[in-house]
């Protein structure tokens, strides 16, 4: 049985979750460790920490956050942001991360993906791809295409996102985290055509990211986009929906998921 | 036994992958667990855990190069409880289709085969355990490893290969077909899933192993 994963993403700046949260029971809503534990208890299938700390001197803070999280949270933990080389990746894995996510460093030096996979195993290596739609002539029959961008979408790279995804999958990425920079922050839903193009071009698991505004968007990412996992930040952080609600909604619309702890398992069809 | 009465469990660290998770998971269930990088660290251990990620061949080569393959076999031959996780389970088998020609430890009489066709490789997701009574077990009897773990518990898997199903398979999952999820041969246990990453039911597997270690009370003899 193929089951979709639901992955809350926490943006962490100097050891604190940013973007704000509204969990009233939490003593300290900005503590990534506490939030990760909360999401775990709600049935999150994995947790992603994205270190958005600007200065490299403060990266040790993230290692400490990972260490503290790994002592309490026993589901897979992916850490991205600022990972430039094998040593950076190793430090995070030693602290207790299960996977590392690379983005800009891989675009600048594509061999990095293979180097990480050879040392750490492909299952540890997530390549994050930020993609923006190319504006074409718009003629009928023109194929859609996307360009890889970095630095929060500010820097175009000239690379075709789908070709880059296929290249990463072929050279050692165990998984791809695909974010639409057009959709990100809009709440209007994933870029389904982007997801479809990437999932058709690559055999490794794809995490859909960018644009989730309601629970139907999660369903569309899996059903229409072909994604293996859906990642969201805002809808969970602001208390609009719990991870448990997300899973109930997916299950109700026919997407197989691991139920949240304490939730009723759907009755399985009798095997014929 | 360590001075506080708990048996020391060593997690074999042969230089590949992230082994901290297994160590931390065991420590979370109050096991006296630590990493062992040298065969001498294994002597005196009351339990041995062999984790593994990546490919079968490189893992086997690293295990042999560090001398930890012989240490693992020494522990198993002495009747010390042993837990293989993911590729750690696969290395207990005889060989793997992933790396033809590379011999496994041969403790479990099974070869390692690819996941069924028609589904994404790797399986990187949670999946439901289905307990299975092999021909060697009485019908309906539950494995020691899965004692107290409800039928249908969800575990986290990351793999493209798994041991073939034999009489020692105690749990399977459904992924494009029936796939081996756990193997038990006396005090030698193996999980294709990651108990250290599978939340509460996964930690329960590690707690069962801790209990086995304490009850068994055997330890690895020092090399003469």
XYZ file of C-alpha atoms in Angstrom:
496
model
C 0.000 0.000 0.000
C 1.271 3.381 -0.942
C 0.671 5.956 1.790
C 1.168 9.698 1.487
C 3.224 11.481 4.111
C 2.228 14.764 5.739
C 5.226 16.872 6.684
C 5.091 20.113 8.663
C 7.982 22.442 7.869
C 9.462 24.745 10.484
C 11.509 27.756 9.428
C 14.119 28.249 12.117
C 16.102 31.455 12.563
C 18.817 31.509 15.215
C 17.205 28.606 17.036
C 13.631 29.961 17.006
C 10.665 29.116 14.797
C 9.641 32.089 12.714
C 6.401 32.758 10.802
C 4.609 32.656 14.126
C 2.448 30.033 15.725
C -0.758 29.994 17.680
C -0.643 26.871 19.789
C -2.096 28.096 23.015
C -1.029 25.144 25.134
C 2.598 25.521 24.291
C 4.729 27.245 26.870
C 6.944 28.621 24.157
C 5.454 28.613 20.713
C 8.726 29.628 19.134
C 10.711 26.612 20.317
C 11.318 24.241 17.403
C 11.822 21.255 19.679
C 8.504 21.764 21.392
C 6.705 22.283 18.089
C 8.270 19.213 16.538
C 7.095 17.153 19.512
C 3.625 18.630 19.140
C 3.437 17.751 15.458
C 4.735 14.268 16.214
C 1.926 13.742 18.732
C -0.618 14.925 16.128
C 0.561 12.316 13.647
C 3.138 14.131 11.504
C 4.972 11.558 9.397
C 8.218 13.509 9.299
C 9.463 16.927 10.343
C 11.481 19.347 8.221
C 13.574 22.088 9.809
C 14.698 24.788 7.427
C 17.520 26.863 8.884
C 17.062 30.387 7.564
C 19.751 31.880 9.782
C 21.670 34.325 7.660
C 25.068 34.161 9.318
C 27.131 31.025 9.215
C 28.478 31.713 12.727
C 25.059 30.934 14.139
C 24.700 27.568 12.427
C 25.867 25.767 15.558
C 22.562 26.797 17.083
C 20.785 24.560 14.581
C 22.987 21.593 15.454
C 21.932 22.043 19.063
C 18.246 22.275 18.098
C 18.605 19.035 16.118
C 20.319 17.346 19.036
C 17.559 18.315 21.450
C 14.838 17.308 18.981
C 16.353 13.905 18.312
C 16.260 13.131 22.017
C 12.487 13.503 22.122
C 11.078 13.002 18.657
C 11.312 9.548 17.120
C 10.108 10.174 13.594
C 12.286 11.126 10.615
C 13.821 14.588 10.789
C 15.126 16.429 7.722
C 17.272 19.529 8.088
C 17.999 21.995 5.306
C 19.509 25.434 4.961
C 23.135 26.409 4.691
C 24.497 22.920 3.994
C 27.465 23.466 1.674
C 29.478 20.268 1.924
C 29.864 16.800 3.395
C 31.119 18.114 6.735
C 28.049 20.288 7.207
C 25.827 17.311 6.432
C 27.730 14.981 8.754
C 27.488 17.390 11.656
C 23.700 17.470 11.376
C 23.380 13.703 10.951
C 25.602 13.135 13.980
C 23.376 15.445 15.976
C 20.433 13.214 15.075
C 19.035 14.399 11.734
C 17.969 11.556 9.434
C 18.188 13.423 6.143
C 19.784 16.621 4.951
C 18.321 18.862 2.308
C 20.548 20.786 -0.088
C 19.497 23.478 -2.490
C 21.806 26.340 -3.556
C 25.023 24.429 -2.919
C 23.852 21.659 -5.257
C 22.897 24.145 -7.976
C 26.327 25.758 -7.715
C 28.165 22.448 -7.628
C 25.994 19.561 -8.876
C 28.637 16.944 -7.942
C 27.718 17.597 -4.311
C 24.595 15.417 -4.649
C 26.606 12.370 -5.682
C 29.275 13.015 -3.063
C 26.705 13.157 -0.284
C 24.949 10.024 -1.538
C 28.180 8.040 -1.830
C 29.168 8.881 1.741
C 25.828 8.957 3.500
C 23.524 6.838 1.344
C 20.928 8.276 -1.039
C 18.189 7.922 1.561
C 19.866 10.703 3.570
C 19.981 13.139 0.665
C 17.051 15.381 -0.176
C 17.496 17.905 -2.968
C 15.277 20.957 -2.571
C 14.343 22.604 -5.850
C 12.766 26.051 -6.003
C 11.091 26.482 -9.372
C 9.459 29.393 -11.121
C 7.327 29.275 -14.259
C 8.969 30.566 -17.378
C 7.006 33.216 -19.132
C 6.864 32.154 -22.751
C 5.321 33.501 -25.894
C 2.096 31.907 -24.799
C 1.333 30.427 -28.193
C -1.026 27.479 -28.388
C 0.692 24.164 -27.806
C 3.668 25.766 -26.137
C 5.046 23.514 -23.434
C 5.065 24.763 -19.883
C 8.483 25.018 -18.328
C 10.015 26.064 -15.049
C 13.365 27.537 -14.122
C 15.374 26.700 -11.026
C 15.777 29.757 -8.841
C 17.788 30.303 -5.652
C 17.988 32.860 -2.877
C 14.276 32.827 -2.176
C 13.436 33.160 -5.837
C 15.536 36.263 -6.410
C 18.247 34.579 -8.414
C 17.452 32.800 -11.689
C 19.875 30.032 -12.644
C 18.958 29.308 -16.257
C 18.430 25.635 -15.394
C 15.274 23.824 -16.404
C 13.657 22.597 -13.175
C 12.352 19.286 -14.515
C 15.688 18.408 -16.127
C 17.496 19.398 -12.930
C 15.130 17.200 -10.894
C 15.822 14.237 -13.165
C 19.562 14.894 -12.982
C 19.521 14.982 -9.174
C 17.446 11.803 -8.974
C 19.876 10.050 -11.313
C 22.990 11.187 -9.439
C 22.043 10.311 -5.874
C 19.107 12.296 -4.506
C 16.955 9.959 -2.449
C 14.081 12.387 -2.531
C 13.133 15.735 -4.084
C 11.464 18.619 -2.269
C 9.820 20.686 -4.989
C 8.657 24.195 -4.134
C 6.798 26.402 -6.571
C 7.986 29.966 -6.060
C 4.895 31.160 -7.912
C 2.580 29.422 -5.477
C 4.616 29.801 -2.279
C 2.891 32.096 0.179
C -0.262 32.515 -1.922
C -2.383 29.904 -0.198
C -3.824 29.121 -3.625
C -2.558 25.543 -3.777
C 0.425 23.668 -5.199
C 1.561 24.167 -8.784
C 0.050 20.865 -9.875
C 1.513 21.009 -13.391
C 5.004 21.417 -11.960
C 4.483 18.455 -9.627
C 3.090 16.340 -12.428
C 6.045 17.173 -14.675
C 8.585 16.291 -11.956
C 6.885 13.119 -10.726
C 6.613 11.859 -14.305
C 10.284 12.576 -14.985
C 11.719 11.076 -11.762
C 11.410 7.745 -10.026
C 12.400 8.939 -6.530
C 9.832 10.188 -4.011
C 8.696 13.800 -4.437
C 7.596 16.117 -1.631
C 5.190 18.821 -2.799
C 5.714 22.258 -1.310
C 4.531 25.834 -1.710
C 1.065 27.296 -1.751
C -1.018 25.174 0.613
C -3.984 27.188 1.844
C -6.504 24.504 2.680
C -6.745 20.763 3.122
C -8.062 20.125 -0.386
C -4.740 21.396 -1.693
C -2.972 18.526 0.093
C -5.271 16.034 -1.628
C -4.610 17.624 -5.025
C -0.844 17.414 -4.498
C -1.060 13.648 -4.133
C -3.928 12.798 -6.467
C -3.323 15.280 -9.289
C 0.340 16.096 -8.789
C 1.462 12.535 -8.083
C 3.459 13.621 -5.020
C 4.498 11.086 -2.388
C 4.425 13.575 0.440
C 2.964 17.008 1.099
C 4.739 19.710 3.024
C 3.077 22.710 4.608
C 3.930 25.375 7.136
C 1.384 28.138 7.500
C -1.810 26.082 7.745
C -0.332 24.119 10.640
C 1.536 26.891 12.463
C -1.380 29.255 12.683
C -3.586 26.600 14.137
C -5.897 26.714 11.137
C -5.634 22.950 10.847
C -3.957 20.265 12.896
C -1.914 17.545 11.264
C -4.582 15.123 12.483
C -7.281 17.043 10.588
C -5.123 17.012 7.476
C -4.813 13.248 7.688
C -8.521 12.746 8.305
C -9.269 14.860 5.259
C -6.826 12.982 3.042
C -8.211 9.638 4.201
C -11.813 10.774 3.704
C -11.004 11.609 0.090
C -9.398 8.266 -0.560
C -5.695 9.049 -0.037
C -4.110 6.361 2.138
C -2.262 7.830 5.125
C -0.987 6.663 8.480
C -3.800 7.770 10.801
C -3.008 10.197 13.604
C -2.513 8.445 16.952
C -5.868 7.629 18.488
C -7.754 8.090 15.219
C -10.012 5.352 13.951
C -8.467 3.233 11.263
C -10.658 3.161 8.183
C -12.374 -0.178 7.763
C -10.561 -2.090 5.079
C -12.369 -3.725 2.235
C -12.588 -7.443 2.671
C -9.898 -9.108 0.634
C -11.314 -11.155 -2.176
C 25.571 -6.753 33.544
C 26.589 -3.190 34.218
C 26.772 -2.073 37.860
C 23.187 -0.821 37.832
C 21.966 -4.200 36.628
C 21.269 -3.258 33.023
C 22.979 -5.154 30.247
C 25.161 -3.047 28.019
C 23.956 -2.858 24.427
C 26.432 -1.870 21.740
C 25.397 -0.296 18.450
C 27.919 -1.315 15.804
C 29.406 1.782 14.138
C 31.242 0.747 10.993
C 31.407 4.245 9.592
C 28.394 4.271 7.283
C 25.275 6.342 7.762
C 23.596 7.837 10.751
C 23.661 5.547 13.764
C 22.764 8.137 16.352
C 19.064 7.515 15.929
C 19.316 3.873 16.972
C 21.481 4.775 19.956
C 19.140 7.580 21.031
C 16.047 5.416 20.603
C 17.534 2.726 22.839
C 18.590 5.292 25.413
C 15.081 6.715 25.365
C 13.716 3.342 26.524
C 16.353 3.308 29.271
C 18.709 0.844 27.659
C 22.409 1.236 28.397
C 23.348 1.745 24.748
C 26.538 3.110 23.233
C 28.303 3.032 19.896
C 31.081 0.509 19.255
C 33.625 1.283 16.554
C 36.147 -1.397 17.486
C 35.666 -5.173 17.964
C 37.140 -4.781 21.458
C 34.190 -2.545 22.378
C 31.867 -5.467 21.684
C 33.446 -7.776 24.257
C 31.283 -7.984 27.358
C 28.203 -6.571 25.629
C 24.898 -8.156 26.615
C 23.159 -7.076 23.416
C 24.280 -6.025 19.936
C 22.472 -3.784 17.459
C 23.500 -3.665 13.810
C 21.948 -0.709 11.999
C 22.510 -0.047 8.335
C 21.629 2.361 5.581
C 22.737 2.521 1.979
C 23.730 -0.401 -0.178
C 24.362 -3.998 0.895
C 27.823 -4.410 -0.657
C 29.481 -1.272 0.745
C 27.929 -1.939 4.161
C 29.240 -5.530 4.221
C 32.675 -4.343 3.087
C 32.802 -1.733 5.841
C 31.601 -4.228 8.436
C 34.386 -6.643 7.455
C 37.058 -3.930 7.189
C 36.401 -2.726 10.733
C 36.501 -6.251 12.158
C 32.934 -5.798 13.351
C 31.628 -8.608 11.116
C 33.581 -11.169 13.145
C 32.543 -9.451 16.359
C 28.896 -9.676 15.287
C 29.216 -13.372 14.490
C 31.004 -13.953 17.797
C 28.109 -12.362 19.650
C 25.516 -14.390 17.756
C 27.423 -17.640 18.302
C 27.584 -16.879 22.024
C 23.792 -16.546 22.129
C 23.824 -12.807 22.810
C 20.611 -11.008 21.763
C 21.114 -9.342 18.403
C 18.994 -6.810 16.508
C 19.613 -5.948 12.859
C 17.862 -2.846 11.488
C 17.157 -2.275 7.767
C 20.389 -3.086 5.897
C 21.545 -4.471 9.272
C 18.859 -7.145 8.908
C 19.793 -7.696 5.268
C 23.436 -8.265 6.244
C 22.334 -11.129 8.507
C 21.090 -12.909 5.370
C 23.159 -14.967 2.958
C 23.372 -12.592 -0.011
C 21.579 -9.742 -1.755
C 20.417 -9.097 -5.296
C 21.596 -5.528 -4.718
C 25.243 -6.586 -4.729
C 25.601 -9.959 -6.424
C 28.677 -11.825 -5.277
C 28.916 -10.138 -1.877
C 28.340 -12.599 0.956
C 26.240 -11.648 3.953
C 26.808 -12.950 7.477
C 24.621 -15.968 6.665
C 22.924 -16.121 10.046
C 19.438 -15.957 8.558
C 18.833 -18.454 5.786
C 17.356 -16.068 3.229
C 18.504 -14.002 0.293
C 17.653 -10.318 -0.085
C 15.408 -9.527 -3.043
C 14.141 -6.341 -4.722
C 10.759 -4.884 -3.824
C 7.920 -5.909 -6.155
C 7.640 -4.212 -9.546
C 5.071 -1.555 -10.259
C 5.654 0.492 -7.107
C 8.111 3.268 -6.396
C 11.582 2.240 -5.249
C 12.564 2.944 -2.528
C 9.587 2.434 -0.292
C 10.008 5.619 1.748
C 6.912 5.833 3.904
C 5.035 4.452 6.872
C 3.374 1.103 6.402
C 1.252 -1.238 8.453
C 2.689 -4.367 10.017
C 0.867 -7.617 9.471
C 1.984 -10.309 11.896
C 2.724 -13.645 10.365
C 3.117 -17.080 11.878
C 5.704 -19.075 10.053
C 5.610 -22.875 9.659
C 8.007 -23.166 12.590
C 5.595 -21.446 14.916
C 2.260 -22.507 16.276
C -0.635 -20.910 14.493
C -1.510 -17.558 15.999
C 1.554 -17.356 18.209
C 3.066 -13.903 18.357
C 6.683 -13.067 18.041
C 8.652 -11.966 21.059
C 9.840 -8.870 19.187
C 6.289 -7.739 18.529
C 4.885 -8.599 21.971
C 2.465 -5.899 23.109
C 2.552 -4.142 19.746
C -0.968 -4.036 18.310
C -1.655 -5.733 15.003
C -1.612 -3.167 12.222
C 0.851 -0.809 13.931
C 2.518 1.636 11.539
C 6.272 1.640 11.079
C 8.628 3.766 8.965
C 10.373 2.085 6.027
C 13.160 3.297 3.710
C 14.391 0.524 1.420
C 14.476 -0.906 -2.084
C 15.294 -4.494 -1.072
C 14.073 -6.877 1.636
C 14.793 -10.451 2.725
C 12.703 -13.086 1.011
C 9.867 -14.392 3.139
C 10.739 -17.551 5.065
C 9.504 -19.446 8.110
C 11.367 -16.942 10.281
C 9.467 -13.946 8.910
C 7.272 -12.719 11.773
C 5.739 -9.645 10.119
C 5.154 -8.405 6.597
C 3.812 -5.277 4.973
C 1.939 -4.741 1.723
C 3.903 -2.757 -0.870
C 3.087 -3.861 -4.384
C 2.934 -7.350 -2.893
C 3.835 -9.002 0.388
C 7.177 -7.720 1.696
C 9.195 -9.010 4.662
C 9.086 -6.506 7.556
C 10.552 -8.435 10.488
C 12.489 -11.645 11.088
C 13.033 -13.527 14.315
C 15.294 -16.475 14.886
C 15.529 -17.093 18.625
C 17.385 -14.131 20.088
C 18.450 -12.876 16.657
C 15.917 -10.274 15.573
C 15.752 -8.116 12.471
C 13.487 -5.315 11.313
C 13.266 -4.049 7.749
C 11.552 -0.947 9.153
C 13.272 1.615 11.390
C 12.025 1.114 14.970
C 14.043 4.141 16.083
C 12.045 6.329 13.652
C 8.612 4.768 14.044
C 7.285 6.674 17.029
C 5.742 4.811 19.935
C 5.302 1.341 18.366
C 8.891 1.478 17.142
C 10.180 2.362 20.591
C 8.162 -0.597 21.916
C 10.234 -2.908 19.680
C 13.417 -1.434 21.174
C 11.976 -1.869 24.678
C 11.242 -5.528 23.903
C 14.857 -5.924 22.831
C 16.051 -4.247 26.027
C 13.908 -6.717 28.022
C 15.290 -9.652 26.058
C 18.836 -8.493 26.788
C 18.097 -8.208 30.502
C 16.416 -11.607 30.690
C 18.972 -13.394 28.596
C 21.891 -12.197 30.713
C 24.535 -13.554 28.328
C 27.420 -11.445 27.176
C 30.005 -11.537 24.428
C 33.138 -13.389 25.586
C 36.417 -11.559 25.297
C 38.559 -12.748 22.407
C 41.244 -15.134 23.617
